[in-house]
PDB file of C-alpha atoms in Angstrom:
ATOM      1  CA  MET A  14      11.078  53.514  13.549  1.00  0.00           C
ATOM      2  CA  GLY A  15       7.651  52.470  11.819  1.00  0.00           C
ATOM      3  CA  GLN A  16       9.170  50.792   9.113  1.00  0.00           C
ATOM      4  CA  PRO A  17      11.367  48.239  11.327  1.00  0.00           C
ATOM      5  CA  GLN A  18       8.083  47.457  13.571  1.00  0.00           C
ATOM      6  CA  ASN A  19       6.627  46.640  10.255  1.00  0.00           C
ATOM      7  CA  GLN A  20       9.426  44.332   9.195  1.00  0.00           C
ATOM      8  CA  LYS A  21       9.401  42.551  12.613  1.00  0.00           C
ATOM      9  CA  GLU A  22       5.488  41.914  12.235  1.00  0.00           C
ATOM     10  CA  HIS A  23       6.141  40.515   8.553  1.00  0.00           C
ATOM     11  CA  ASP A  24       8.975  38.273   9.729  1.00  0.00           C
ATOM     12  CA  SER A  25       6.917  36.977  12.751  1.00  0.00           C
ATOM     13  CA  ILE A  26       3.680  36.442  10.378  1.00  0.00           C
ATOM     14  CA  ALA A  27       6.211  34.640   7.528  1.00  0.00           C
ATOM     15  CA  LYS A  28       7.672  32.327  10.487  1.00  0.00           C
ATOM     16  CA  ILE A  29       4.365  31.328  11.675  1.00  0.00           C
ATOM     17  CA  SER A  30       2.740  30.665   8.018  1.00  0.00           C
ATOM     18  CA  VAL A  31       5.929  28.478   7.327  1.00  0.00           C
ATOM     19  CA  ILE A  32       5.553  26.641  10.599  1.00  0.00           C
ATOM     20  CA  ALA A  33       1.785  26.223  10.060  1.00  0.00           C
ATOM     21  CA  THR A  34       2.529  24.901   6.739  1.00  0.00           C
ATOM     22  CA  LEU A  35       5.171  22.351   8.002  1.00  0.00           C
ATOM     23  CA  SER A  36       2.741  21.141  10.411  1.00  0.00           C
ATOM     24  CA  ALA A  37      -0.045  20.445   8.029  1.00  0.00           C
ATOM     25  CA  LEU A  38       2.304  18.460   5.799  1.00  0.00           C
ATOM     26  CA  THR A  39       3.398  16.426   8.683  1.00  0.00           C
ATOM     27  CA  PHE A  40      -0.171  15.485   9.543  1.00  0.00           C
ATOM     28  CA  ALA A  41      -1.121  15.130   6.079  1.00  0.00           C
ATOM     29  CA  GLY A  42       1.880  12.448   5.678  1.00  0.00           C
ATOM     30  CA  ILE A  43       0.453  10.596   9.076  1.00  0.00           C
ATOM     31  CA  SER A  44      -3.015  10.757   7.480  1.00  0.00           C
ATOM     32  CA  GLN A  45      -1.827   9.164   4.250  1.00  0.00           C
ATOM     33  CA  ALA A  46       0.100   6.520   6.167  1.00  0.00           C
ATOM     34  CA  ALA A  47      -3.266   5.673   8.154  1.00  0.00           C
ATOM     35  CA  SER A  48      -5.081   5.677   5.051  1.00  0.00           C
ATOM     36  CA  VAL A  49      -2.937   3.165   3.692  1.00  0.00           C
ATOM     37  CA  GLU A  50      -3.099   0.802   6.292  1.00  0.00           C
ATOM     38  CA  MET A  51      -6.400   0.908   6.494  1.00  0.00           C
ATOM     39  CA  ASN A  52      -7.046   0.279   2.894  1.00  0.00           C
ATOM     40  CA  TRP A  53      -5.862  -3.482   3.055  1.00  0.00           C
ATOM     41  CA  PRO A  54      -8.439  -4.937   0.929  1.00  0.00           C
ATOM     42  CA  ASP A  55     -10.928  -6.345   2.993  1.00  0.00           C
ATOM     43  CA  ARG A  56     -11.137  -9.942   3.083  1.00  0.00           C
ATOM     44  CA  ILE A  57      -8.711 -10.432   0.487  1.00  0.00           C
ATOM     45  CA  ASP A  58      -7.693 -13.534   2.068  1.00  0.00           C
ATOM     46  CA  GLN A  59     -10.918 -15.024   1.813  1.00  0.00           C
ATOM     47  CA  THR A  60     -11.204 -14.092  -1.554  1.00  0.00           C
ATOM     48  CA  VAL A  61      -8.031 -15.636  -2.254  1.00  0.00           C
ATOM     49  CA  ARG A  62      -8.825 -18.567  -0.587  1.00  0.00           C
ATOM     50  CA  THR A  63     -11.855 -19.319  -2.712  1.00  0.00           C
ATOM     51  CA  PHE A  64     -10.847 -17.783  -6.150  1.00  0.00           C
ATOM     52  CA  LYS A  65     -11.430 -20.311  -8.874  1.00  0.00           C
ATOM     53  CA  GLY A  66      -9.770 -20.193 -12.459  1.00  0.00           C
ATOM     54  CA  ASP A  67      -6.938 -18.706 -14.444  1.00  0.00           C
ATOM     55  CA  ASN A  68      -8.165 -14.898 -14.652  1.00  0.00           C
ATOM     56  CA  PHE A  69      -5.151 -13.828 -12.431  1.00  0.00           C
ATOM     57  CA  ARG A  70      -1.817 -11.822 -12.987  1.00  0.00           C
ATOM     58  CA  VAL A  71       1.038 -11.615 -11.058  1.00  0.00           C
ATOM     59  CA  VAL A  72       2.821  -8.179 -10.448  1.00  0.00           C
ATOM     60  CA  ASP A  73       6.343  -7.553  -9.014  1.00  0.00           C
ATOM     61  CA  VAL A  74       5.684  -4.606  -6.543  1.00  0.00           C
ATOM     62  CA  ASP A  75       8.950  -3.547  -7.239  1.00  0.00           C
ATOM     63  CA  THR A  76       7.664  -2.309 -10.949  1.00  0.00           C
ATOM     64  CA  LEU A  77       5.175   0.192  -9.392  1.00  0.00           C
ATOM     65  CA  SER A  78       6.095   3.597  -8.428  1.00  0.00           C
ATOM     66  CA  ARG A  79       6.605   4.426  -5.079  1.00  0.00           C
ATOM     67  CA  GLN A  80       3.479   6.889  -5.123  1.00  0.00           C
ATOM     68  CA  ASN A  81       1.204   3.972  -6.406  1.00  0.00           C
ATOM     69  CA  GLN A  82      -1.648   3.165  -4.069  1.00  0.00           C
ATOM     70  CA  THR A  83      -1.195  -0.425  -3.864  1.00  0.00           C
ATOM     71  CA  ARG A  84       2.571  -0.372  -3.576  1.00  0.00           C
ATOM     72  CA  MET A  85       2.191   1.991  -0.389  1.00  0.00           C
ATOM     73  CA  ARG A  86      -0.441  -0.583   0.827  1.00  0.00           C
ATOM     74  CA  VAL A  87       1.942  -3.499   0.400  1.00  0.00           C
ATOM     75  CA  ASP A  88       4.709  -1.614   2.156  1.00  0.00           C
ATOM     76  CA  LYS A  89       2.589  -0.763   4.887  1.00  0.00           C
ATOM     77  CA  ALA A  90       1.138  -4.476   5.195  1.00  0.00           C
ATOM     78  CA  THR A  91       1.625  -6.006   8.732  1.00  0.00           C
ATOM     79  CA  PRO A  92       3.515  -9.459   9.042  1.00  0.00           C
ATOM     80  CA  GLY A  93       0.108 -10.834  10.003  1.00  0.00           C
ATOM     81  CA  GLN A  94      -1.938  -9.522   7.022  1.00  0.00           C
ATOM     82  CA  ARG A  95       0.844 -11.145   4.753  1.00  0.00           C
ATOM     83  CA  ALA A  96       0.996 -14.160   6.538  1.00  0.00           C
ATOM     84  CA  ALA A  97      -3.067 -14.728   6.499  1.00  0.00           C
ATOM     85  CA  LEU A  98      -2.851 -14.185   2.574  1.00  0.00           C
ATOM     86  CA  GLN A  99       0.218 -16.525   1.940  1.00  0.00           C
ATOM     87  CA  ALA A 100      -2.140 -18.955   4.502  1.00  0.00           C
ATOM     88  CA  ALA A 101      -4.816 -18.271   1.666  1.00  0.00           C
ATOM     89  CA  VAL A 102      -2.850 -18.822  -1.139  1.00  0.00           C
ATOM     90  CA  GLU A 103      -1.415 -22.022   0.025  1.00  0.00           C
ATOM     91  CA  ALA A 104      -5.122 -23.314   1.034  1.00  0.00           C
ATOM     92  CA  ASN A 105      -6.273 -22.730  -2.418  1.00  0.00           C
ATOM     93  CA  ARG A 106      -4.470 -25.769  -4.027  1.00  0.00           C
ATOM     94  CA  PRO A 107      -5.260 -24.889  -7.875  1.00  0.00           C
ATOM     95  CA  LEU A 108      -3.985 -21.325  -7.579  1.00  0.00           C
ATOM     96  CA  LEU A 109      -1.180 -22.421  -5.580  1.00  0.00           C
ATOM     97  CA  ALA A 110      -0.375 -24.900  -8.442  1.00  0.00           C
ATOM     98  CA  SER A 111      -0.779 -22.313 -11.140  1.00  0.00           C
ATOM     99  CA  LEU A 112       1.720 -19.567  -9.166  1.00  0.00           C
ATOM    100  CA  ARG A 113       4.317 -22.576  -8.713  1.00  0.00           C
ATOM    101  CA  ALA A 114       4.100 -23.336 -12.777  1.00  0.00           C
ATOM    102  CA  ARG A 115       5.050 -19.623 -12.916  1.00  0.00           C
ATOM    103  CA  ASN A 116       7.964 -19.967 -10.832  1.00  0.00           C
ATOM    104  CA  VAL A 117       6.328 -17.834  -7.751  1.00  0.00           C
ATOM    105  CA  GLU A 118       7.414 -18.590  -4.209  1.00  0.00           C
ATOM    106  CA  LEU A 119       4.912 -18.460  -1.811  1.00  0.00           C
ATOM    107  CA  ASP A 120       6.999 -16.432   0.625  1.00  0.00           C
ATOM    108  CA  ASN A 121       7.433 -13.884  -1.904  1.00  0.00           C
ATOM    109  CA  VAL A 122       3.466 -12.909  -2.064  1.00  0.00           C
ATOM    110  CA  ALA A 123       3.095  -9.675  -0.526  1.00  0.00           C
ATOM    111  CA  ALA A 124      -0.511  -8.532  -1.711  1.00  0.00           C
ATOM    112  CA  ALA A 125      -3.576  -9.250  -3.755  1.00  0.00           C
ATOM    113  CA  LYS A 126      -6.412  -7.364  -5.169  1.00  0.00           C
ATOM    114  CA  GLN A 127      -9.618  -8.356  -6.966  1.00  0.00           C
ATOM    115  CA  ALA A 128     -10.561  -6.529  -9.878  1.00  0.00           C
ATOM    116  CA  ALA A 129     -14.188  -5.436 -10.812  1.00  0.00           C
ATOM    117  CA  ASP A 130     -14.336  -8.496 -13.783  1.00  0.00           C
ATOM    118  CA  GLY A 131     -13.363 -11.212 -10.815  1.00  0.00           C
ATOM    119  CA  GLY A 132      -9.924 -11.603 -11.903  1.00  0.00           C
ATOM    120  CA  LEU A 133      -7.284 -11.409  -9.164  1.00  0.00           C
ATOM    121  CA  THR A 134      -3.903  -9.794  -9.202  1.00  0.00           C
ATOM    122  CA  ILE A 135      -1.024 -11.089  -6.834  1.00  0.00           C
ATOM    123  CA  TYR A 136       1.753  -8.885  -5.833  1.00  0.00           C
ATOM    124  CA  LEU A 137       5.052 -10.190  -5.016  1.00  0.00           C
ATOM    125  CA  ARG A 138       8.192  -8.391  -3.164  1.00  0.00           C
TER     126      ARG A 138
END
């Protein structure tokens, strides 16, 4: 009779461990999503609005892996964030002209990031 009781205790502990693990994974996913939202580059619209020069590149978001931090940030961007960024590009006439010369449509601009060297990466959807 001692062995079935131990088996029940073992099964209960195993179930609790599985539940705890699944809960932790769920919270980790929520935390990751919140982290991505909060990581939209601070003041990127102002950076784009005042950007000067030709040190920029254009990247299609679909070329980035789904686990890429930038892609997750782009996927989680709010319509307001995208609209502010597109307005900033539109306000920067030289940048807008350069993007149009590369056949970039303003509505496809999804994100931007400034590099350490001052260059700019424009991400397209």
